[in-house]
CSV table of C-alpha atoms in Angstrom, one decimal:
chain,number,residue,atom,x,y,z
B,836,UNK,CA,1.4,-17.5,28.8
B,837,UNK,CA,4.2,-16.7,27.4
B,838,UNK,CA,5.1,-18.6,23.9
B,839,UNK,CA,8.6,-20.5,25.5
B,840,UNK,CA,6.5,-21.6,28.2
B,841,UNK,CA,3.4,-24.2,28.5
B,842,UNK,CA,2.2,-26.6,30.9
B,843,UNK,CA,-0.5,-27.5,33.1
B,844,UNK,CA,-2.2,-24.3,35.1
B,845,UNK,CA,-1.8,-25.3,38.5
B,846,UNK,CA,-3.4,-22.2,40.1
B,847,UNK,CA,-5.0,-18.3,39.6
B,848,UNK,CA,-5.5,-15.7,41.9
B,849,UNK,CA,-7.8,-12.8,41.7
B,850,UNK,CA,-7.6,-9.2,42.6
B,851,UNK,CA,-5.5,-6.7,41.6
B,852,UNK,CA,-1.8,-6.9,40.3
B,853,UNK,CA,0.5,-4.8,38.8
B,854,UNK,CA,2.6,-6.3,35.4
B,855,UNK,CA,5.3,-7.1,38.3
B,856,UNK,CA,3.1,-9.4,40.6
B,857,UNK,CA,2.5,-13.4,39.7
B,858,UNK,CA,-1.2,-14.0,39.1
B,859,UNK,CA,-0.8,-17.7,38.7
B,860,UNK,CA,1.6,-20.7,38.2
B,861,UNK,CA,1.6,-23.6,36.5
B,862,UNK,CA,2.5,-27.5,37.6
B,863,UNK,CA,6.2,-27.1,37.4
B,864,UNK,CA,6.5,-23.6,39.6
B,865,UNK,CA,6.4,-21.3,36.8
B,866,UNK,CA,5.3,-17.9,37.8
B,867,UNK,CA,2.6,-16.3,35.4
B,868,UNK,CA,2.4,-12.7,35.2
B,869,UNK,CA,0.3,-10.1,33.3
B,870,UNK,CA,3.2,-8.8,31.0
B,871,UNK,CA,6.4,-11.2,29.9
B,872,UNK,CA,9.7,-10.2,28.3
B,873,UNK,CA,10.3,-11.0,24.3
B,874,UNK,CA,13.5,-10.0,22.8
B,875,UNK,CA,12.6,-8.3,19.5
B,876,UNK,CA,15.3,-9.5,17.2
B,877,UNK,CA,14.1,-12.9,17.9
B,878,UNK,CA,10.8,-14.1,15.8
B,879,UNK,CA,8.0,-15.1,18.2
B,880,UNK,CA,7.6,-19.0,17.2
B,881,UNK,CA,4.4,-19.6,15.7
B,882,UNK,CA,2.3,-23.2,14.9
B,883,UNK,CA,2.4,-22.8,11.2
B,884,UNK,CA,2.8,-20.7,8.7
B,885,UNK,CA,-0.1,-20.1,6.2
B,886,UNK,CA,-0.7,-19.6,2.7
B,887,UNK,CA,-3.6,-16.9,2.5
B,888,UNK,CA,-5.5,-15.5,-0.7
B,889,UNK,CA,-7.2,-12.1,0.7
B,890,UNK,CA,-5.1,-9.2,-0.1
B,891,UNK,CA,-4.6,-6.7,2.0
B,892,UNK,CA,-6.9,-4.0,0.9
B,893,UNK,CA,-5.4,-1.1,1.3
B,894,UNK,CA,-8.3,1.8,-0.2
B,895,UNK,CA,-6.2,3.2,-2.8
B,896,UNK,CA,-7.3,2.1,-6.0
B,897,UNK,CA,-3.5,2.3,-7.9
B,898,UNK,CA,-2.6,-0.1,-5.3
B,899,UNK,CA,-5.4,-2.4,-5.3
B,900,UNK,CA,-6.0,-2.3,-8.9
B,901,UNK,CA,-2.4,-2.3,-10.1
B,902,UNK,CA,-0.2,-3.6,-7.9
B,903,UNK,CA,-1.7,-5.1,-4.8
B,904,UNK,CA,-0.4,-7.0,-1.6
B,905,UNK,CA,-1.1,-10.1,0.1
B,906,UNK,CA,-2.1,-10.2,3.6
B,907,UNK,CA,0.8,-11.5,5.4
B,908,UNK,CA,2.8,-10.0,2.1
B,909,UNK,CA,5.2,-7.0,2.2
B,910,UNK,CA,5.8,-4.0,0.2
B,911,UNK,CA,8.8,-1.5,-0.3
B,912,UNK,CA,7.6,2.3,-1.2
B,913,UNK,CA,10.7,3.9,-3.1
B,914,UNK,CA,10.6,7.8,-3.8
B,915,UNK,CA,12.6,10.4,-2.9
B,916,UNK,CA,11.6,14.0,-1.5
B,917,UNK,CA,8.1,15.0,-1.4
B,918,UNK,CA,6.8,12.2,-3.2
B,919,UNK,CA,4.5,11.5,-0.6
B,920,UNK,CA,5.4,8.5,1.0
B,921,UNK,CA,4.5,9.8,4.4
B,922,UNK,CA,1.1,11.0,3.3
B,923,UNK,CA,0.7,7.0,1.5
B,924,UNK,CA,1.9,5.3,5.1
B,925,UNK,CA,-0.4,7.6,6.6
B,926,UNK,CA,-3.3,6.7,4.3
B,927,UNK,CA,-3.3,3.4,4.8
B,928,UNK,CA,-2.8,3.6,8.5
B,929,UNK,CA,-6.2,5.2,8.7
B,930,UNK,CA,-8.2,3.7,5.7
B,931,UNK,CA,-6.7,0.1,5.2
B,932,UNK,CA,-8.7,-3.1,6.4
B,933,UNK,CA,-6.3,-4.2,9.1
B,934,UNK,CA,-7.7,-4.6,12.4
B,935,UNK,CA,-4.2,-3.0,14.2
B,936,UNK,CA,-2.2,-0.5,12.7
B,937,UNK,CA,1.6,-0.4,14.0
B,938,UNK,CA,3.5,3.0,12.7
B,939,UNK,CA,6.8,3.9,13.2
B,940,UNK,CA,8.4,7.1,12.8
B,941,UNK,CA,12.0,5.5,12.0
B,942,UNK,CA,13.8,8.6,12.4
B,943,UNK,CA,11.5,10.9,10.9
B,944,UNK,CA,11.2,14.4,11.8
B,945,UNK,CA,9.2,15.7,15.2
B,946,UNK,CA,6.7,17.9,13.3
B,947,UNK,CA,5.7,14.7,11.1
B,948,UNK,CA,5.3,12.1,14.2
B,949,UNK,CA,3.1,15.4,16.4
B,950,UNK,CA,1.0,15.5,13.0
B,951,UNK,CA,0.2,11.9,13.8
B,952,UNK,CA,0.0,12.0,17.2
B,953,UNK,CA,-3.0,14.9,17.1
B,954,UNK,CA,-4.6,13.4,13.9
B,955,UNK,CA,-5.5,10.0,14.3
B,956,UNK,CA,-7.0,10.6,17.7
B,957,UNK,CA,-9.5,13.0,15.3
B,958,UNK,CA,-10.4,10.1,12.4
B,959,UNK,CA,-13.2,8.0,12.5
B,960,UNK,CA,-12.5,4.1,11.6
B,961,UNK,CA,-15.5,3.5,9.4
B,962,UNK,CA,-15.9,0.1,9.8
B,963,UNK,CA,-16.3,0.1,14.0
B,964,UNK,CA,-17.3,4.3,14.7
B,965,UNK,CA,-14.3,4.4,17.0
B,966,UNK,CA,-11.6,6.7,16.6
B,967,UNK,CA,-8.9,5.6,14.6
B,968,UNK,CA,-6.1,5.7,18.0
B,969,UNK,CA,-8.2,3.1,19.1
B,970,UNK,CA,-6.6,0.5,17.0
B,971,UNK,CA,-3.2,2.1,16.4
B,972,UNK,CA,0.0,1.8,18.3
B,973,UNK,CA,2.8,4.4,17.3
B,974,UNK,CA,6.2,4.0,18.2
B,975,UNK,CA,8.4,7.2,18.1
B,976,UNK,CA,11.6,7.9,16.8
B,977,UNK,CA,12.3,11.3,16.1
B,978,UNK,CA,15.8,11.8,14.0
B,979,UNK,CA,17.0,13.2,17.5
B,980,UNK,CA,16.9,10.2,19.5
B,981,UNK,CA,20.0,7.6,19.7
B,982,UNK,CA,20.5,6.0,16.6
B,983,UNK,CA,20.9,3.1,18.7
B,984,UNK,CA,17.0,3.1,19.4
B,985,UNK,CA,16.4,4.2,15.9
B,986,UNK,CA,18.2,0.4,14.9
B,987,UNK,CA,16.3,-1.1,17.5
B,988,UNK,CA,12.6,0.9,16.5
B,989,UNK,CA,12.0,-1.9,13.7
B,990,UNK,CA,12.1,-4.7,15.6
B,991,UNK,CA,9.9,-3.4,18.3
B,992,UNK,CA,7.4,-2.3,15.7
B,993,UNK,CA,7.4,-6.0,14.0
B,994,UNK,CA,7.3,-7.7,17.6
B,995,UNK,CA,4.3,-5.7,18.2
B,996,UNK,CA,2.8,-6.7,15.6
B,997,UNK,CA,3.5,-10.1,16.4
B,998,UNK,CA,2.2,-9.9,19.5
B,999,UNK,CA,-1.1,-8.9,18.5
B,1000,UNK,CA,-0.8,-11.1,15.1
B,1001,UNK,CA,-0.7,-14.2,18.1
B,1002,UNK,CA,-4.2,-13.2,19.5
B,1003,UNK,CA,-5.7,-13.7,15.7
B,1004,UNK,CA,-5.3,-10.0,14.2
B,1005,UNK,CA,-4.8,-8.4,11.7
B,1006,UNK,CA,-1.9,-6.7,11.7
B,1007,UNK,CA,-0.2,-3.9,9.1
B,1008,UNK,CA,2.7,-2.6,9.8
B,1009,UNK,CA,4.2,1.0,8.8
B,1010,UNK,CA,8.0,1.5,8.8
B,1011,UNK,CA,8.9,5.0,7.7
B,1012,UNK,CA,11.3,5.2,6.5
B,1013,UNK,CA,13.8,1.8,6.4
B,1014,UNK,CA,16.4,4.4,4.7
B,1015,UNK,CA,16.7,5.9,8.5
B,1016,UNK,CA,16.9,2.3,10.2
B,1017,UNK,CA,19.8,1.3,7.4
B,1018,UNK,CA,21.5,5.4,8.1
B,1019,UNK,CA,21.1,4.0,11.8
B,1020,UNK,CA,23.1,0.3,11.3
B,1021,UNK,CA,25.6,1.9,8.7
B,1022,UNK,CA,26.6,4.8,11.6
B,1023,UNK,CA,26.6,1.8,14.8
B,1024,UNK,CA,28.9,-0.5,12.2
B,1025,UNK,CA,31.6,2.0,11.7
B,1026,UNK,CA,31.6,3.1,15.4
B,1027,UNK,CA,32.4,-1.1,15.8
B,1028,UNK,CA,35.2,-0.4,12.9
B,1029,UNK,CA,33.2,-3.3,11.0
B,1030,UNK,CA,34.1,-4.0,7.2
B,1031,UNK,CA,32.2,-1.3,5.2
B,1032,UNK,CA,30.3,-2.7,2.2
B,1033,UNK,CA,28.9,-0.4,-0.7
B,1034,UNK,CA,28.3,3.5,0.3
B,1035,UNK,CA,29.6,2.6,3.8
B,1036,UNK,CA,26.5,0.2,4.8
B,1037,UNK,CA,27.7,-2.7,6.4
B,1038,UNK,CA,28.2,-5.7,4.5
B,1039,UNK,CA,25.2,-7.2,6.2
B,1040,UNK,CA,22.6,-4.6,5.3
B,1041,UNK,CA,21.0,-6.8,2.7
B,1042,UNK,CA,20.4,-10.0,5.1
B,1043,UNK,CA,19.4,-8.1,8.2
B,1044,UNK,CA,16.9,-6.7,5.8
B,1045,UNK,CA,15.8,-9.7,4.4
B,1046,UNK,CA,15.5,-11.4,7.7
B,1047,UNK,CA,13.4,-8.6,8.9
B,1048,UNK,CA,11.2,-8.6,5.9
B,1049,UNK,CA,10.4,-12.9,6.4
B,1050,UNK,CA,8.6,-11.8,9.7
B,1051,UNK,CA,5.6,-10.9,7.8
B,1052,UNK,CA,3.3,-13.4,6.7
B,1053,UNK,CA,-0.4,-15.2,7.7
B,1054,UNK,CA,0.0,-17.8,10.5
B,1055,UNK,CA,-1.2,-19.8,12.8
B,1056,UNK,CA,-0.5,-19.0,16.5
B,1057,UNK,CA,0.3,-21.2,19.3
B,1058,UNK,CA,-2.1,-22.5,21.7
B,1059,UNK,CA,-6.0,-23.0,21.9
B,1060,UNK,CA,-8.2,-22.2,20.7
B,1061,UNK,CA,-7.1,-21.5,17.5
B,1062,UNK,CA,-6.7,-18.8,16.1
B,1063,UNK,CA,-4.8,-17.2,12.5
B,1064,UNK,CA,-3.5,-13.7,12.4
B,1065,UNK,CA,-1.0,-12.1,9.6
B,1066,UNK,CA,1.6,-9.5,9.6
B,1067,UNK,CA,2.0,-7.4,6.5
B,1068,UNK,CA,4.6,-5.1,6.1
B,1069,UNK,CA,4.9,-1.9,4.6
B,1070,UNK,CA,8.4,0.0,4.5
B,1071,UNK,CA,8.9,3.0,2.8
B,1072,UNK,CA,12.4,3.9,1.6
B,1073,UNK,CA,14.3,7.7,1.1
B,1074,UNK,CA,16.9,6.8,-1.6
B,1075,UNK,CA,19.2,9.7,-2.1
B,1076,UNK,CA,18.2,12.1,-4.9
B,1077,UNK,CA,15.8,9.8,-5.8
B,1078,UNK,CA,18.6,7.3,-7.1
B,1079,UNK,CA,16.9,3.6,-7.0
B,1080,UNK,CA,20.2,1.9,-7.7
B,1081,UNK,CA,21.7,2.8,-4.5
B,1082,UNK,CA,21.8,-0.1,-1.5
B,1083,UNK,CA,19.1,-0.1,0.4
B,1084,UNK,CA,16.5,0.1,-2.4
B,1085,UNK,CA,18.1,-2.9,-4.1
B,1086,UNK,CA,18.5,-4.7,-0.9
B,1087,UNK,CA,14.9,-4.7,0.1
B,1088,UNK,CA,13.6,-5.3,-3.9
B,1089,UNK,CA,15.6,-8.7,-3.5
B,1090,UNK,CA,13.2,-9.3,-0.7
B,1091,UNK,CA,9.9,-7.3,-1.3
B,1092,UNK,CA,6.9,-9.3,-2.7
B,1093,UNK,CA,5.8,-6.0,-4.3
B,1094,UNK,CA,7.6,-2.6,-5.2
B,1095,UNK,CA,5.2,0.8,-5.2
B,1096,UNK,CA,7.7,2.8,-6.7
B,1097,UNK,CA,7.2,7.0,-6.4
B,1098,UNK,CA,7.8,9.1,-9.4
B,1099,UNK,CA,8.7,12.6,-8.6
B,1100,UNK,CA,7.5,13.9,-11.8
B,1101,UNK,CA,3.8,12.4,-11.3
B,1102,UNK,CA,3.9,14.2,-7.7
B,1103,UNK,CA,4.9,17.7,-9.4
B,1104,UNK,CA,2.1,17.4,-11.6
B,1105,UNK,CA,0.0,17.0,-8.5
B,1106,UNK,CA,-0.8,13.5,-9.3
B,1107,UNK,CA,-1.4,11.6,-5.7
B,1108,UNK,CA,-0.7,8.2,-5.2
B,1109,UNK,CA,2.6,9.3,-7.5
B,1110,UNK,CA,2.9,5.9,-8.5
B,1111,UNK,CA,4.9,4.8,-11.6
B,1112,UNK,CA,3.1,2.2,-13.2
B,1113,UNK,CA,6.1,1.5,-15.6
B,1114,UNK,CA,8.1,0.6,-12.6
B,1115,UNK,CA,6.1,-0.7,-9.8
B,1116,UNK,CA,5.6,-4.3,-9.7
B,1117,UNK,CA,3.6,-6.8,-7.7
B,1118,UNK,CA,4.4,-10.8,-7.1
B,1119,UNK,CA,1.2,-11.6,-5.4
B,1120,UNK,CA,-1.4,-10.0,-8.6
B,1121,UNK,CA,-2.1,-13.8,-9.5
B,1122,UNK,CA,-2.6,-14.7,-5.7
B,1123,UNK,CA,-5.1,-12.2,-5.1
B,1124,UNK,CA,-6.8,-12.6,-8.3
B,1125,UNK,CA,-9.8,-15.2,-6.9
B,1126,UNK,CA,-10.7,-12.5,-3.8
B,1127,UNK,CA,-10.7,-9.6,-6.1
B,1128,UNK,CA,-12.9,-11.2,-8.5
B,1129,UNK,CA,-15.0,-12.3,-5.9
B,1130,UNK,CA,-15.6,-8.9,-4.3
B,1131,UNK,CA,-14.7,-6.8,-6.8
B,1132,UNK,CA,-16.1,-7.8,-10.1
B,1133,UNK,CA,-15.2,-11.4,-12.5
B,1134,UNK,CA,-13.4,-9.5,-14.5
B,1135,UNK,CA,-10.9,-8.1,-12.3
B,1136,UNK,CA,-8.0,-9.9,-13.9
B,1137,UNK,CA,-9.0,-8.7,-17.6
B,1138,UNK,CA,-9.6,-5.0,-16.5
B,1139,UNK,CA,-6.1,-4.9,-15.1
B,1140,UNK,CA,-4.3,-6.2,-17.8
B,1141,UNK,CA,-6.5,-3.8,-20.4
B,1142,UNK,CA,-5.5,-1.2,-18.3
B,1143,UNK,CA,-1.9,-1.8,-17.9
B,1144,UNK,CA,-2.0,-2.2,-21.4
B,1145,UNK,CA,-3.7,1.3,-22.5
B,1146,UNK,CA,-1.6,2.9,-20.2
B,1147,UNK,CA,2.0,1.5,-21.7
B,1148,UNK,CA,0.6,2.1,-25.2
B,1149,UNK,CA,-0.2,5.7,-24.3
B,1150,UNK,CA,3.5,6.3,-23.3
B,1151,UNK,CA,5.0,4.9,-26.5
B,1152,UNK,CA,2.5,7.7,-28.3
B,1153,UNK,CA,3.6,10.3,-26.3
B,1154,UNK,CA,7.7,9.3,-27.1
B,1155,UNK,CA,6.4,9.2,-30.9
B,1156,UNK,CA,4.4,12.1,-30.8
B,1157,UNK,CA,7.8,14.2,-28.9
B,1158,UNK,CA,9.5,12.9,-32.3
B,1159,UNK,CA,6.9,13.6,-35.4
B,1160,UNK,CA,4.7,15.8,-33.7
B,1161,UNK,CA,1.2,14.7,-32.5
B,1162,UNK,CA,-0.3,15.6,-36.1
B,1163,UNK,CA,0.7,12.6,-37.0
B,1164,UNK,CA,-0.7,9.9,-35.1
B,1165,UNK,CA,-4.2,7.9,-36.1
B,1166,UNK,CA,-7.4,8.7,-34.8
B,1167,UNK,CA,-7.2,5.4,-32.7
B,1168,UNK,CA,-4.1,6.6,-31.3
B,1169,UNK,CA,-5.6,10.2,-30.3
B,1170,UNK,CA,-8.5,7.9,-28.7
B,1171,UNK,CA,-5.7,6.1,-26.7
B,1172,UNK,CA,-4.1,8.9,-25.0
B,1173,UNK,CA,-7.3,10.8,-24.7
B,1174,UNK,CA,-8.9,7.8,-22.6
B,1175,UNK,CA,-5.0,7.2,-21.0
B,1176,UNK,CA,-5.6,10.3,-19.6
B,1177,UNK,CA,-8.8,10.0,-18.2
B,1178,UNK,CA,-8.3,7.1,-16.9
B,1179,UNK,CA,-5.3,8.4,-15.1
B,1180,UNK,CA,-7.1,11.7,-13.9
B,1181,UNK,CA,-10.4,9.6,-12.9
B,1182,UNK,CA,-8.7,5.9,-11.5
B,1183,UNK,CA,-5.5,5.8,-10.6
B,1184,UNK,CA,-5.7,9.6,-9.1
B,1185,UNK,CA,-7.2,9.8,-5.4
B,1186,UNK,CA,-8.1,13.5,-3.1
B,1187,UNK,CA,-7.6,12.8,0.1
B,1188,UNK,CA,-9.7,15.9,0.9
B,1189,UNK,CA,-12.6,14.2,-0.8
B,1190,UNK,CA,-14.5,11.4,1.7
B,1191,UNK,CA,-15.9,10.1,-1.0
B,1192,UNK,CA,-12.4,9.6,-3.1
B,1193,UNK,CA,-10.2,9.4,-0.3
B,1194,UNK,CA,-10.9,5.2,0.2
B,1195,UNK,CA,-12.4,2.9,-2.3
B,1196,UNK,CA,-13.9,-0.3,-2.2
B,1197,UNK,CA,-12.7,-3.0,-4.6
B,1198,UNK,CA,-16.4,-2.4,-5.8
B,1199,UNK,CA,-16.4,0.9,-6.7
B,1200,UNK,CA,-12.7,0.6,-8.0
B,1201,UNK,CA,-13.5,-2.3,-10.7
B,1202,UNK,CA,-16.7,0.2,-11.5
B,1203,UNK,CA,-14.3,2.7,-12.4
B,1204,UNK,CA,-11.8,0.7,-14.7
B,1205,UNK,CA,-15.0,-0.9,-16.3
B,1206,UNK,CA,-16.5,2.5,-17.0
B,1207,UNK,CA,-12.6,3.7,-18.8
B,1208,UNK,CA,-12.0,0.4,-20.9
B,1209,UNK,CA,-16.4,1.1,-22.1
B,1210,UNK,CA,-15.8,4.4,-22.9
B,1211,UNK,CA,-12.4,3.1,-24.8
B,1212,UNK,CA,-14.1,0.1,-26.8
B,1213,UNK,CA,-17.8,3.0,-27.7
B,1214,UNK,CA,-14.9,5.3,-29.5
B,1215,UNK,CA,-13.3,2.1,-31.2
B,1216,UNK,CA,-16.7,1.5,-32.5
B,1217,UNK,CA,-17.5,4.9,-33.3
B,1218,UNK,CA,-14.9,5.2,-35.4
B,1219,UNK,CA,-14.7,1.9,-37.0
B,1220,UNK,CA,-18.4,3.5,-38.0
B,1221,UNK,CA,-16.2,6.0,-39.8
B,1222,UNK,CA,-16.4,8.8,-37.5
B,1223,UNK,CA,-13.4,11.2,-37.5
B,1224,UNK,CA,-11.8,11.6,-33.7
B,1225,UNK,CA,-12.1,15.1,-33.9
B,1226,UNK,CA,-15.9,14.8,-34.0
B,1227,UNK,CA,-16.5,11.8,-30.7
B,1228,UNK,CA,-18.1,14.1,-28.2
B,1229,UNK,CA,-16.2,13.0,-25.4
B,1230,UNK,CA,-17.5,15.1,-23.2
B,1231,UNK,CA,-20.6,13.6,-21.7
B,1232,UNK,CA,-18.8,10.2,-20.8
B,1233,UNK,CA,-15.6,11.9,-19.3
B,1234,UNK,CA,-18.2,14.0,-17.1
B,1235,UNK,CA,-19.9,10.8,-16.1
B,1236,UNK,CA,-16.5,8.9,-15.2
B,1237,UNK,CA,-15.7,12.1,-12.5
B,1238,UNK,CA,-19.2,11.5,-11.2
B,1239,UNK,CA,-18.5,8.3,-10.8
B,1240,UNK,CA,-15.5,8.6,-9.1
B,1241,UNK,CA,-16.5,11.4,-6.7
B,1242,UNK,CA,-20.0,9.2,-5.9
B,1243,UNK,CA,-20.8,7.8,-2.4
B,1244,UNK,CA,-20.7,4.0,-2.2
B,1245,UNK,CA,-24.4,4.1,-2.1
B,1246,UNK,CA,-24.6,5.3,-5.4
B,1247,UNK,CA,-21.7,3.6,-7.4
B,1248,UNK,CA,-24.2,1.4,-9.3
B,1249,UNK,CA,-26.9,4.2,-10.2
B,1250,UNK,CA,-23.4,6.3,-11.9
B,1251,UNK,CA,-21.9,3.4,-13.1
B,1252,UNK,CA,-25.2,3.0,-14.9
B,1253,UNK,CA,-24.5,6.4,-16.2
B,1254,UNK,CA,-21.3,6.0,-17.4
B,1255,UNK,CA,-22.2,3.1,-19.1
B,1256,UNK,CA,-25.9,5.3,-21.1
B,1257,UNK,CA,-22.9,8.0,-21.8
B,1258,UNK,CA,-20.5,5.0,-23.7
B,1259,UNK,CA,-23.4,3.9,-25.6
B,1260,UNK,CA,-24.3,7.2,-27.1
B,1261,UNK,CA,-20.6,7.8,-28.3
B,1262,UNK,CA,-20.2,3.9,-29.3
B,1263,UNK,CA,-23.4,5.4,-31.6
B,1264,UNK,CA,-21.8,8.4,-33.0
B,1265,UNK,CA,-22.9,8.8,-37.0
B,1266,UNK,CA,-20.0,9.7,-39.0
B,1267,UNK,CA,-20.2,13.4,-40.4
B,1268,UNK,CA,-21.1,13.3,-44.4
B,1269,UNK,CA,-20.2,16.6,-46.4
B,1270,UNK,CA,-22.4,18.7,-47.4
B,1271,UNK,CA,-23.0,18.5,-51.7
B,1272,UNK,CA,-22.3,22.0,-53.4
């Protein structure tokens, strides 16, 4: 039925119809069919809207870790050339816990949307043993097409999502890139001769952007029985040479519940998710705190914030070792940017090559962070023992931290139990005593 209609079901026919035939009616004549039209711009009307608390998990420990999302939430993904926001949109179309995946190719190029279409019909959804297509709907919009249909792509993605979000789904959405949709509105605007706003976009950009961003969120649909569904909303964005102060970046942080922001240097370096943790931000960390705790470990909150922690004290070293020269930092400090990097390399870095690191449970990623900050506090000890830094054998704890993070999920907790032997010898590191002559 369709959600501007209700009523009493007067009658139902059986056979077989096509989309165009009535299959029913109801007490006041109104012919039911198997199909009904929606226009897209226009939110389907929900019951009520809900306050949720489970995240939406999306298998990539930077983002789960760091700077997650809520379910219902939405996300902007900044970065400019080959930072890898495809390859991220892509990710979590196949790995997230969502139970439909909406993608669209907003004006991307052909050879990106045919590397879709003959993928996913190739993955495996873990969770049901069906192939990922099976829960995916892709709409198309190659950077040939109309820009008309590239402004209009958006909205049919979200009212798809809507549409399934009403039969109590879960439902992420994958806009790539928003950059193309505003390219799109800024070209129709000055074919109108409308009032161009900053860099030509149309003075509007930043509402239409907003508006389409509120369509996320966790509700509950019309009708019986009842049933909740969610929206979440993931748009990456192209800025120009990387520039985040141009319009449409700003527009859609004035909106976006969390920013993942892509740092071109990380992704020269080879370091995938290239996420800048110094910029990236997320509103909903507190919100998501309780289910992350829950299924992840009680100390979820506290390894985050050590973390975040070690990793901004680590680049204040590096600025003050560029300046003095890395001579002449404390052993403490050398400890810092030594587990920094590790923890880098072995928890915010993901293959996705590697089944075994290309998604990871909240488990396995608070497993990971717990195994860094132990092998941060055994050197602490070690050398409040008095042990010089050059002498901490490292070594055996950083080898057990890659194990850990290249293990099955079967056998997080037998390497985690590794890791954690491996802290403990180093946390018992004897100092070194001189020789006497």
């Amino acid at each position: 039925v369709p959600p501007d209609s209700g009523g009493v079901l007067a009658k139902i026919e059986s056979g077989e119809f096509t989309i165009a035939d009535a299959i029913g009616a109801l007490e006041d004549g109104t012919p039911l069919h198997l199909a009904h039209r929606w226009p897209v711009r226009t939110p389907r009307p929900i019951a009520e809207r809900l306050t949720g608390a489970r995240p939406f998990v999306t298998g990539q420990r930077v983002f789960d870790l760091f700077f997650p999302v809520l379910e219902g939430g939405n996300a902007a993904v900044p970065g400019g050339f080959g930072t890898g926001k495809t390859i991220i949109e892509q990710s979590l179309a196949k790995y997230a816990e969502a139970d439909i995946v909406v993608y669209v190719g907003c004006g991307e190029r052909g050879n990106e949307m045919t590397d879709v279409l003959t993928e996913f019909p190739t993955l495996v959804d873990p969770r049901t043993g069906r192939p990922v297509m099976d829960r995916a709907v892709l709409i198309v919009n190659t950077s040939n097409m109309p820009v008309a249909a590239r402004e209009a792509s958006i909205y049919m993605g979200v009212t798809v999502a809507e549409y399934f979000r009403d039969q109590g789904n879960r439902v992420a959405l994958m806009i790539d890139s928003t950059s193309r949709w505003a390219e799109a509105l800024r070209e129709m605007a000055a074919r109108m001769q409308e009032m161009p706003g900053e860099e030509g976009y149309p003075t509007y950009l930043a509402s239409r952007l907003g508006q389409f961003f509120e369509r996320a969120g966790s509700v509950r649909a019309l009708g019986s029985p009842e049933r909740n569904g969610a929206v979440t909303i993931i748009g990456a964005i192209s800025p120009p040479g990387g520039d985040f102060s141009e319009p449409v970046t700003q527009a859609a942080l004035r909106v976006a519940g969390a920013m993942w922001a892509l740092d071109a240097s990380l992704a020269h370096q080879r370091h995938f998710p290239a996420v800048d943790w110094d910029s990236s931000f997320s509103l909903y960390a507190a919100q998501v705190t309780p289910w992350f705790s829950e299924h992840g470990g009680p100390d979820w909150a506290a390894a985050r914030a050590a973390l975040l922690d070690l990793l901004q004290k680590e680049r204040e070293l590096r600025d003050i070792a560029s300046l003095v020269g890395p001579e002449a930092l404390e052993d403490r400090d050398h400890l810092i940017m030594e587990v920094a990097a590790l923890v880098r390399e072995g928890v915010l870095r993901q293959s996705a090559y590697d089944p075994n690191d290309a998604v990871c449970s909240p488990h396995k990623t608070h497993a990971l962070a717990s195994a860094a900050l132990a092998l941060l506090r055994a050197g602490e000890a070690a050398l409040a023992r008095g042990t010089p830094f050059a002498d901490l054998d490292l070594a055996p704890a950083r080898m057990a931290l890659v194990s850990l993070r290249d293990a099955a999920e079967g056998d997080v907790e037998t390497r985690a139990a590794e890791a954690g032997r491996a802290a403990a010898a180093l946390a018992g590191s004897q100092p070194v005593v001189p020789a006497r002559a």
